[in-house]
Amino acid sequence: SAKAARKNSYHYYTKALRDQALKRMGLLSDLRTAIDEGQLFIEYQPIVDIQTKSIVKAEALIRWHHPSRGRIAPDEFIGIAEEFGLISEISNWVFAQVCTKVKRWRRHFGQFLQISVNTSPKQYADSDTCITHWLQYLLDTNTPANAIVLEITENLLMEGDDRISEKLFQFRQAGIDIALDDFGTGYSSISYLKKYPTDLIKIDRSFVNSMTEVSNDKVLCEAIIVMAKKLGISVVAEGIETKEQHYILSQMGCDFGQGYLYSRPVDAESFEGLLIAQHRQTATP
Ligand code: C2E
Ligand code: MG
Ligand code: MG
Ligand code: MG
């Protein structure tokens, strides 16, 4: 009967919710030890100059290798870390790793290289967050500020907090680049450009993905690129998987590309291998 079905689906619904809550609690307690036990690591995904296809940047992406569950995607645990106050500790760790690596890679492969770090809304919320300490950390460790890009997502900016824009201006003044991540997926992407300092726009991969099938998405990509150019902002297209997407975006004048076509995210050692290979290529004509 309909009533029984309703009851069943209700039952199913609450059970699913309960299972999900239990899973989250489990992950939370495991996450607390993950840092100390070295289960977290970082992969770097190359970002290429779209005209030459050479690697000029990379995005640092956190990974968790759980002892029994295996690999857990950041989308599954970053939210938990944010909610339960672990995000600062995790972010500090990521930031420190990135500083160490980028110094090394710049020394060996060129001063142009930049590594971008994802940041969470919570990190900007108070006046004394870890983000505030990052500038001091750069000084203490002798890391050039212009080697770092901070990625922020629109949902962060939706909070419309003046302290956030104040902080972003402060970072930018110190030489850090600011990138708007997942651009185009928020409610008022364009108004953020008016309010916040932006060096780089990352076109969300959902636009790039459907660009060759949905003509509107192609138009939107092009419009974003044209607009960015006029504003003096560089553009990264995310999630490039096919040569066709690469070709169209390069024709549109997009500056940088990131996606499986060039490389999947790889561990630090493999990323260094890519830099070495590229360095050799340019050194021997
Ligand atoms: P994001 O910042 O937008 O990162 C890009 C995501 O797209 C990454 O997923 C990357 O692996 C994936 N990707 C790159 N190229 C392609 C492609 O060609 N095709 C497809 N299908 N996917 C591609 P990932 O590593 O699972 O990260 C997911 C999200 O987790 C990130 O989205 C970011 O918002 C968050 N995240 C990752 N690391 C950190 C971190 O250290 N701190 C914070 N706060 N968030 C992080
Ligand atoms: Mg990102
Ligand atoms: Mg993104
Ligand atoms: Mg994202």
mmCIF file of C-alpha atoms and ligand atoms in Angstrom:
data_model
loop_
_atom_site.group_PDB
_atom_site.id
_atom_site.type_symbol
_atom_site.label_atom_id
_atom_site.label_comp_id
_atom_site.label_asym_id
_atom_site.label_seq_id
_atom_site.Cartn_x
_atom_site.Cartn_y
_atom_site.Cartn_z
ATOM 1 C CA SER A 1 0.000 0.000 0.000
ATOM 2 C CA ALA A 2 0.963 3.619 -0.397
ATOM 3 C CA LYS A 3 1.121 4.021 3.323
ATOM 4 C CA ALA A 4 3.491 1.093 3.716
ATOM 5 C CA ALA A 5 5.643 2.440 0.906
ATOM 6 C CA ARG A 6 5.795 5.797 2.587
ATOM 7 C CA LYS A 7 6.699 4.196 5.828
ATOM 8 C CA ASN A 8 9.368 2.141 4.088
ATOM 9 C CA SER A 9 10.878 5.083 2.328
ATOM 10 C CA TYR A 10 10.834 7.005 5.581
ATOM 11 C CA HIS A 11 12.548 4.108 7.245
ATOM 12 C CA TYR A 12 15.055 3.927 4.439
ATOM 13 C CA TYR A 13 15.611 7.647 4.610
ATOM 14 C CA THR A 14 16.349 7.740 8.313
ATOM 15 C CA LYS A 15 18.590 4.697 8.051
ATOM 16 C CA ALA A 16 20.535 6.301 5.231
ATOM 17 C CA LEU A 17 20.891 9.474 7.272
ATOM 18 C CA ARG A 18 21.996 7.520 10.312
ATOM 19 C CA ASP A 19 24.537 5.553 8.290
ATOM 20 C CA GLN A 20 25.855 8.751 6.841
ATOM 21 C CA ALA A 21 26.140 10.378 10.264
ATOM 22 C CA LEU A 22 27.969 7.342 11.626
ATOM 23 C CA LYS A 23 30.339 7.340 8.703
ATOM 24 C CA ARG A 24 31.073 11.018 9.230
ATOM 25 C CA MET A 25 31.727 10.494 12.933
ATOM 26 C CA GLY A 26 34.075 7.652 12.094
ATOM 27 C CA LEU A 27 35.912 9.751 9.567
ATOM 28 C CA LEU A 28 36.143 12.615 12.033
ATOM 29 C CA SER A 29 37.858 10.588 14.720
ATOM 30 C CA ASP A 30 40.169 9.014 12.143
ATOM 31 C CA LEU A 31 40.966 12.389 10.665
ATOM 32 C CA ARG A 32 42.186 13.584 14.053
ATOM 33 C CA THR A 33 45.003 11.054 13.924
ATOM 34 C CA ALA A 34 45.555 11.144 10.172
ATOM 35 C CA ILE A 35 47.843 14.154 10.323
ATOM 36 C CA ASP A 36 50.024 12.815 13.115
ATOM 37 C CA GLU A 37 50.286 9.408 11.532
ATOM 38 C CA GLY A 38 51.277 10.734 8.151
ATOM 39 C CA GLN A 39 48.226 9.484 6.266
ATOM 40 C CA LEU A 40 47.727 12.777 4.477
ATOM 41 C CA PHE A 41 49.711 13.674 1.430
ATOM 42 C CA ILE A 42 49.582 16.110 -1.420
ATOM 43 C CA GLU A 43 49.275 15.580 -5.110
ATOM 44 C CA TYR A 44 50.210 18.267 -7.594
ATOM 45 C CA GLN A 45 48.321 18.750 -10.804
ATOM 46 C CA PRO A 46 50.215 20.584 -13.525
ATOM 47 C CA ILE A 47 48.768 23.776 -14.985
ATOM 48 C CA VAL A 48 50.145 24.469 -18.436
ATOM 49 C CA ASP A 49 50.613 27.505 -20.599
ATOM 50 C CA ILE A 50 47.913 26.697 -23.122
ATOM 51 C CA GLN A 51 49.926 27.911 -26.110
ATOM 52 C CA THR A 52 53.179 26.054 -25.369
ATOM 53 C CA LYS A 53 51.775 23.301 -23.144
ATOM 54 C CA SER A 54 54.684 23.753 -20.754
ATOM 55 C CA ILE A 55 54.078 23.477 -17.021
ATOM 56 C CA VAL A 56 54.060 26.878 -15.372
ATOM 57 C CA LYS A 57 51.989 26.229 -12.257
ATOM 58 C CA ALA A 58 50.440 23.413 -10.278
ATOM 59 C CA GLU A 59 47.538 23.020 -7.918
ATOM 60 C CA ALA A 60 48.150 21.305 -4.589
ATOM 61 C CA LEU A 61 45.367 18.785 -3.882
ATOM 62 C CA ILE A 62 45.129 17.030 -0.558
ATOM 63 C CA ARG A 63 44.853 13.251 -0.355
ATOM 64 C CA TRP A 64 44.092 10.926 2.506
ATOM 65 C CA HIS A 65 45.258 7.381 2.507
ATOM 66 C CA HIS A 66 43.127 5.777 5.204
ATOM 67 C CA PRO A 67 44.639 2.635 6.745
ATOM 68 C CA SER A 68 41.499 0.522 6.239
ATOM 69 C CA ARG A 69 39.248 2.458 3.867
ATOM 70 C CA GLY A 70 41.954 3.278 1.338
ATOM 71 C CA ARG A 71 41.888 6.545 -0.512
ATOM 72 C CA ILE A 72 39.311 9.067 0.622
ATOM 73 C CA ALA A 73 38.516 12.000 -1.658
ATOM 74 C CA PRO A 74 38.872 15.550 -0.307
ATOM 75 C CA ASP A 75 35.220 16.235 -1.066
ATOM 76 C CA GLU A 76 34.421 13.600 1.561
ATOM 77 C CA PHE A 77 36.564 14.950 4.378
ATOM 78 C CA ILE A 78 37.252 18.651 3.851
ATOM 79 C CA GLY A 79 33.655 19.432 4.814
ATOM 80 C CA ILE A 80 34.044 17.434 8.026
ATOM 81 C CA ALA A 81 37.332 19.141 8.807
ATOM 82 C CA GLU A 82 35.662 22.516 8.337
ATOM 83 C CA GLU A 83 32.702 21.642 10.473
ATOM 84 C CA PHE A 84 34.713 20.251 13.374
ATOM 85 C CA GLY A 85 37.503 22.752 13.548
ATOM 86 C CA LEU A 86 40.285 20.702 11.984
ATOM 87 C CA ILE A 87 40.615 22.694 8.807
ATOM 88 C CA SER A 88 43.217 25.143 10.103
ATOM 89 C CA GLU A 89 45.554 22.398 11.200
ATOM 90 C CA ILE A 90 45.181 20.584 7.893
ATOM 91 C CA SER A 91 45.580 23.758 5.867
ATOM 92 C CA ASN A 92 48.661 24.808 7.781
ATOM 93 C CA TRP A 93 50.188 21.456 7.004
ATOM 94 C CA VAL A 94 49.364 21.761 3.297
ATOM 95 C CA PHE A 95 50.716 25.292 3.203
ATOM 96 C CA ALA A 96 53.989 24.326 4.869
ATOM 97 C CA GLN A 97 54.498 21.416 2.465
ATOM 98 C CA VAL A 98 53.828 23.635 -0.519
ATOM 99 C CA CYS A 99 56.275 26.296 0.695
ATOM 100 C CA THR A 100 59.046 23.733 1.023
ATOM 101 C CA LYS A 101 58.408 22.243 -2.393
ATOM 102 C CA VAL A 102 57.956 25.433 -4.339
ATOM 103 C CA LYS A 103 61.249 26.801 -3.046
ATOM 104 C CA ARG A 104 63.020 23.674 -4.183
ATOM 105 C CA TRP A 105 61.330 23.585 -7.584
ATOM 106 C CA ARG A 106 61.937 27.253 -8.239
ATOM 107 C CA ARG A 107 65.611 26.833 -7.447
ATOM 108 C CA HIS A 108 65.990 23.966 -9.917
ATOM 109 C CA PHE A 109 63.490 24.714 -12.636
ATOM 110 C CA GLY A 110 62.844 28.427 -12.751
ATOM 111 C CA GLN A 111 61.529 31.354 -10.842
ATOM 112 C CA PHE A 112 58.256 31.468 -12.748
ATOM 113 C CA LEU A 113 56.704 28.453 -11.050
ATOM 114 C CA GLN A 114 53.650 28.994 -8.851
ATOM 115 C CA ILE A 115 51.778 26.528 -6.671
ATOM 116 C CA SER A 116 48.173 27.138 -5.794
ATOM 117 C CA VAL A 117 46.581 26.168 -2.514
ATOM 118 C CA ASN A 118 42.855 25.726 -1.912
ATOM 119 C CA THR A 119 41.426 27.643 1.018
ATOM 120 C CA SER A 120 38.197 27.250 2.972
ATOM 121 C CA PRO A 121 35.711 29.876 4.140
ATOM 122 C CA LYS A 122 36.426 29.061 7.782
ATOM 123 C CA GLN A 123 40.008 30.107 7.370
ATOM 124 C CA TYR A 124 38.986 33.675 6.702
ATOM 125 C CA ALA A 125 36.267 33.952 9.296
ATOM 126 C CA ASP A 126 38.055 35.271 12.394
ATOM 127 C CA SER A 127 40.641 37.940 12.692
ATOM 128 C CA ASP A 128 43.238 35.522 13.997
ATOM 129 C CA THR A 129 43.021 32.549 11.652
ATOM 130 C CA CYS A 130 45.791 30.468 10.244
ATOM 131 C CA ILE A 131 45.598 32.469 7.060
ATOM 132 C CA THR A 132 46.797 35.508 8.955
ATOM 133 C CA HIS A 133 49.878 33.579 10.006
ATOM 134 C CA TRP A 134 50.714 32.522 6.493
ATOM 135 C CA LEU A 135 52.310 35.844 5.595
ATOM 136 C CA GLN A 136 54.585 35.566 8.618
ATOM 137 C CA TYR A 137 55.329 31.964 7.708
ATOM 138 C CA LEU A 138 56.438 33.037 4.234
ATOM 139 C CA LEU A 139 58.840 35.527 5.796
ATOM 140 C CA ASP A 140 60.138 33.059 8.381
ATOM 141 C CA THR A 141 60.822 30.377 5.792
ATOM 142 C CA ASN A 142 62.102 32.734 3.146
ATOM 143 C CA THR A 143 59.448 31.672 0.656
ATOM 144 C CA PRO A 144 58.702 34.207 -2.073
ATOM 145 C CA ALA A 145 55.080 35.319 -1.836
ATOM 146 C CA ASN A 146 54.705 35.393 -5.601
ATOM 147 C CA ALA A 147 55.281 31.638 -5.693
ATOM 148 C CA ILE A 148 51.921 31.090 -3.985
ATOM 149 C CA VAL A 149 48.401 31.355 -5.348
ATOM 150 C CA LEU A 150 45.463 31.190 -2.966
ATOM 151 C CA GLU A 151 42.364 29.640 -4.504
ATOM 152 C CA ILE A 152 39.071 30.723 -3.102
ATOM 153 C CA THR A 153 35.628 29.539 -4.115
ATOM 154 C CA GLU A 154 32.654 31.715 -4.633
ATOM 155 C CA ASN A 155 30.707 30.204 -1.777
ATOM 156 C CA LEU A 156 33.339 31.697 0.487
ATOM 157 C CA LEU A 157 32.728 35.116 -0.903
ATOM 158 C CA MET A 158 28.970 34.728 -0.733
ATOM 159 C CA GLU A 159 29.247 35.479 2.930
ATOM 160 C CA GLY A 160 30.006 39.003 1.790
ATOM 161 C CA ASP A 161 32.202 39.719 4.771
ATOM 162 C CA ASP A 162 34.305 42.867 4.555
ATOM 163 C CA ARG A 163 37.035 41.230 6.604
ATOM 164 C CA ILE A 164 37.488 38.686 3.856
ATOM 165 C CA SER A 165 38.119 41.268 1.200
ATOM 166 C CA GLU A 166 40.409 43.117 3.602
ATOM 167 C CA LYS A 167 42.472 39.980 4.022
ATOM 168 C CA LEU A 168 42.555 39.261 0.339
ATOM 169 C CA PHE A 169 43.838 42.749 -0.364
ATOM 170 C CA GLN A 170 46.457 42.269 2.322
ATOM 171 C CA PHE A 171 47.679 39.038 0.730
ATOM 172 C CA ARG A 172 47.731 40.546 -2.656
ATOM 173 C CA GLN A 173 49.721 43.481 -1.431
ATOM 174 C CA ALA A 174 52.278 41.041 -0.083
ATOM 175 C CA GLY A 175 52.601 39.512 -3.552
ATOM 176 C CA ILE A 176 50.372 36.454 -3.317
ATOM 177 C CA ASP A 177 48.080 35.862 -6.293
ATOM 178 C CA ILE A 178 44.375 35.307 -5.723
ATOM 179 C CA ALA A 179 42.439 32.862 -7.903
ATOM 180 C CA LEU A 180 38.661 32.519 -8.073
ATOM 181 C CA ASP A 181 38.047 28.770 -8.198
ATOM 182 C CA ASP A 182 35.079 27.049 -9.893
ATOM 183 C CA PHE A 183 34.213 30.322 -11.576
ATOM 184 C CA GLY A 184 30.720 30.522 -13.011
ATOM 185 C CA THR A 185 29.042 28.084 -10.648
ATOM 186 C CA GLY A 186 28.091 30.602 -7.964
ATOM 187 C CA TYR A 187 25.139 32.915 -7.864
ATOM 188 C CA SER A 188 26.869 36.150 -8.703
ATOM 189 C CA SER A 189 30.308 35.381 -10.029
ATOM 190 C CA ILE A 190 30.657 38.650 -11.858
ATOM 191 C CA SER A 191 29.908 40.857 -8.876
ATOM 192 C CA TYR A 192 32.817 39.263 -6.988
ATOM 193 C CA LEU A 193 35.185 40.633 -9.569
ATOM 194 C CA LYS A 194 34.017 44.077 -8.621
ATOM 195 C CA LYS A 195 34.481 43.581 -4.927
ATOM 196 C CA TYR A 196 37.495 41.311 -4.509
ATOM 197 C CA PRO A 197 41.024 41.437 -5.837
ATOM 198 C CA THR A 198 41.464 38.738 -8.473
ATOM 199 C CA ASP A 199 44.540 37.766 -10.448
ATOM 200 C CA LEU A 200 43.238 34.557 -11.896
ATOM 201 C CA ILE A 201 39.879 33.073 -12.812
ATOM 202 C CA LYS A 202 39.514 29.304 -12.948
ATOM 203 C CA ILE A 203 36.637 28.424 -15.280
ATOM 204 C CA ASP A 204 34.756 25.561 -13.679
ATOM 205 C CA ARG A 205 35.200 22.243 -15.348
ATOM 206 C CA SER A 206 31.454 21.826 -15.884
ATOM 207 C CA PHE A 207 31.633 24.507 -18.594
ATOM 208 C CA VAL A 208 34.715 23.023 -20.203
ATOM 209 C CA ASN A 209 33.233 19.564 -20.037
ATOM 210 C CA SER A 210 30.137 20.317 -22.071
ATOM 211 C CA MET A 211 31.719 22.939 -24.285
ATOM 212 C CA THR A 212 31.786 20.764 -27.374
ATOM 213 C CA GLU A 213 28.180 19.586 -26.948
ATOM 214 C CA VAL A 214 26.392 22.556 -25.475
ATOM 215 C CA SER A 215 26.966 25.616 -27.598
ATOM 216 C CA ASN A 216 25.864 27.919 -24.779
ATOM 217 C CA ASP A 217 28.675 26.640 -22.579
ATOM 218 C CA LYS A 218 31.175 27.367 -25.306
ATOM 219 C CA VAL A 219 29.831 30.902 -25.578
ATOM 220 C CA LEU A 220 30.044 31.299 -21.802
ATOM 221 C CA CYS A 221 33.676 30.156 -21.768
ATOM 222 C CA GLU A 222 34.523 32.623 -24.449
ATOM 223 C CA ALA A 223 32.649 35.428 -22.706
ATOM 224 C CA ILE A 224 34.506 34.736 -19.446
ATOM 225 C CA ILE A 225 37.834 34.825 -21.275
ATOM 226 C CA VAL A 226 37.036 38.071 -23.106
ATOM 227 C CA MET A 227 35.790 39.716 -19.920
ATOM 228 C CA ALA A 228 38.835 38.584 -17.928
ATOM 229 C CA LYS A 229 41.189 39.930 -20.599
ATOM 230 C CA LYS A 230 39.568 43.344 -20.440
ATOM 231 C CA LEU A 231 39.894 43.331 -16.675
ATOM 232 C CA GLY A 232 43.534 42.289 -16.830
ATOM 233 C CA ILE A 233 42.810 38.947 -15.180
ATOM 234 C CA SER A 234 44.362 35.663 -16.374
ATOM 235 C CA VAL A 235 42.248 32.590 -17.045
ATOM 236 C CA VAL A 236 42.783 28.916 -16.248
ATOM 237 C CA ALA A 237 40.371 26.419 -17.811
ATOM 238 C CA GLU A 238 39.827 23.451 -15.480
ATOM 239 C CA GLY A 239 39.045 19.872 -16.417
ATOM 240 C CA ILE A 240 40.417 19.827 -19.962
ATOM 241 C CA GLU A 241 40.210 16.209 -21.068
ATOM 242 C CA THR A 242 40.223 16.299 -24.858
ATOM 243 C CA LYS A 243 42.377 17.782 -27.581
ATOM 244 C CA GLU A 244 39.305 19.407 -29.008
ATOM 245 C CA GLN A 245 38.655 21.291 -25.745
ATOM 246 C CA HIS A 246 42.294 22.310 -25.625
ATOM 247 C CA TYR A 247 42.196 23.551 -29.205
ATOM 248 C CA ILE A 248 39.003 25.573 -28.798
ATOM 249 C CA LEU A 249 40.224 27.184 -25.574
ATOM 250 C CA SER A 250 43.593 28.072 -27.068
ATOM 251 C CA GLN A 251 41.797 29.676 -30.021
ATOM 252 C CA MET A 252 39.714 31.676 -27.570
ATOM 253 C CA GLY A 253 42.868 33.068 -25.988
ATOM 254 C CA CYS A 254 42.638 31.225 -22.692
ATOM 255 C CA ASP A 255 45.955 31.566 -20.835
ATOM 256 C CA PHE A 256 46.325 28.326 -18.906
ATOM 257 C CA GLY A 257 44.930 24.802 -18.903
ATOM 258 C CA GLN A 258 44.535 22.138 -16.240
ATOM 259 C CA GLY A 259 43.100 18.679 -16.747
ATOM 260 C CA TYR A 260 43.627 15.005 -17.421
ATOM 261 C CA LEU A 261 44.668 15.789 -21.014
ATOM 262 C CA TYR A 262 47.953 17.216 -19.701
ATOM 263 C CA SER A 263 48.268 15.260 -16.478
ATOM 264 C CA ARG A 264 46.294 13.830 -13.606
ATOM 265 C CA PRO A 265 47.278 15.012 -10.136
ATOM 266 C CA VAL A 266 50.521 13.199 -9.216
ATOM 267 C CA ASP A 267 52.640 12.885 -6.080
ATOM 268 C CA ALA A 268 55.448 15.366 -5.435
ATOM 269 C CA GLU A 269 58.137 13.060 -6.730
ATOM 270 C CA SER A 270 56.339 12.393 -10.010
ATOM 271 C CA PHE A 271 55.604 16.070 -10.421
ATOM 272 C CA GLU A 272 59.286 16.772 -10.008
ATOM 273 C CA GLY A 273 59.911 14.137 -12.679
ATOM 274 C CA LEU A 274 57.665 16.058 -15.056
ATOM 275 C CA LEU A 275 59.606 19.241 -14.348
ATOM 276 C CA ILE A 276 62.902 17.465 -14.945
ATOM 277 C CA ALA A 277 61.701 16.072 -18.274
ATOM 278 C CA GLN A 278 60.483 19.474 -19.353
ATOM 279 C CA HIS A 279 63.716 21.133 -18.244
ATOM 280 C CA ARG A 280 65.806 18.676 -20.260
ATOM 281 C CA GLN A 281 63.690 19.249 -23.306
ATOM 282 C CA THR A 282 64.129 22.984 -23.247
ATOM 283 C CA ALA A 283 67.844 22.718 -22.405
ATOM 284 C CA THR A 284 68.702 20.426 -25.347
ATOM 285 C CA PRO A 285 67.400 21.840 -28.628
HETATM 286 P P1 C2E B 1 39.070 22.035 -7.016
HETATM 287 O O1 C2E B 1 39.897 22.999 -6.257
HETATM 288 O O2 C2E B 1 38.131 22.616 -8.018
HETATM 289 O O3 C2E B 1 40.104 21.026 -7.692
HETATM 290 C C1 C2E B 1 39.980 20.479 -8.974
HETATM 291 C C2 C2E B 1 39.413 19.078 -8.923
HETATM 292 O O4 C2E B 1 39.206 18.626 -10.260
HETATM 293 C C3 C2E B 1 40.363 18.057 -8.294
HETATM 294 O O5 C2E B 1 39.567 17.093 -7.631
HETATM 295 C C4 C2E B 1 41.030 17.441 -9.530
HETATM 296 O O6 C2E B 1 41.558 16.143 -9.285
HETATM 297 C C5 C2E B 1 39.873 17.401 -10.478
HETATM 298 N N1 C2E B 1 40.299 17.373 -11.890
HETATM 299 C C6 C2E B 1 41.375 17.937 -12.454
HETATM 300 N N2 C2E B 1 41.415 17.739 -13.782
HETATM 301 C C7 C2E B 1 40.312 17.021 -14.100
HETATM 302 C C8 C2E B 1 39.778 16.496 -15.350
HETATM 303 O O7 C2E B 1 40.337 16.662 -16.425
HETATM 304 N N3 C2E B 1 38.596 15.819 -15.252
HETATM 305 C C9 C2E B 1 37.939 15.626 -14.070
HETATM 306 N N4 C2E B 1 36.812 14.930 -14.089
HETATM 307 N N5 C2E B 1 38.427 16.095 -12.892
HETATM 308 C C10 C2E B 1 39.585 16.792 -12.909
HETATM 309 P P2 C2E B 1 39.949 16.590 -6.152
HETATM 310 O O8 C2E B 1 41.422 16.440 -6.030
HETATM 311 O O9 C2E B 1 39.076 15.415 -5.857
HETATM 312 O O10 C2E B 1 39.537 17.800 -5.222
HETATM 313 C C11 C2E B 1 38.190 18.147 -5.048
HETATM 314 C C12 C2E B 1 38.044 19.437 -4.293
HETATM 315 O O11 C2E B 1 38.512 19.300 -2.947
HETATM 316 C C13 C2E B 1 38.871 20.580 -4.865
HETATM 317 O O12 C2E B 1 38.210 21.120 -5.999
HETATM 318 C C14 C2E B 1 38.938 21.516 -3.684
HETATM 319 O O13 C2E B 1 37.769 22.291 -3.621
HETATM 320 C C15 C2E B 1 38.973 20.554 -2.498
HETATM 321 N N6 C2E B 1 40.356 20.443 -2.001
HETATM 322 C C16 C2E B 1 41.384 19.687 -2.453
HETATM 323 N N7 C2E B 1 42.510 19.880 -1.703
HETATM 324 C C17 C2E B 1 42.194 20.810 -0.768
HETATM 325 C C18 C2E B 1 42.927 21.452 0.289
HETATM 326 O O14 C2E B 1 44.131 21.246 0.521
HETATM 327 N N8 C2E B 1 42.234 22.365 1.056
HETATM 328 C C19 C2E B 1 40.922 22.657 0.813
HETATM 329 N N9 C2E B 1 40.320 23.563 1.595
HETATM 330 N N10 C2E B 1 40.201 22.083 -0.179
HETATM 331 C C20 C2E B 1 40.829 21.167 -0.964
HETATM 332 MG MG MG B 2 41.036 24.474 -6.606
HETATM 333 MG MG MG B 3 38.021 24.142 -9.258
HETATM 334 MG MG MG B 4 35.892 22.783 -6.051
#
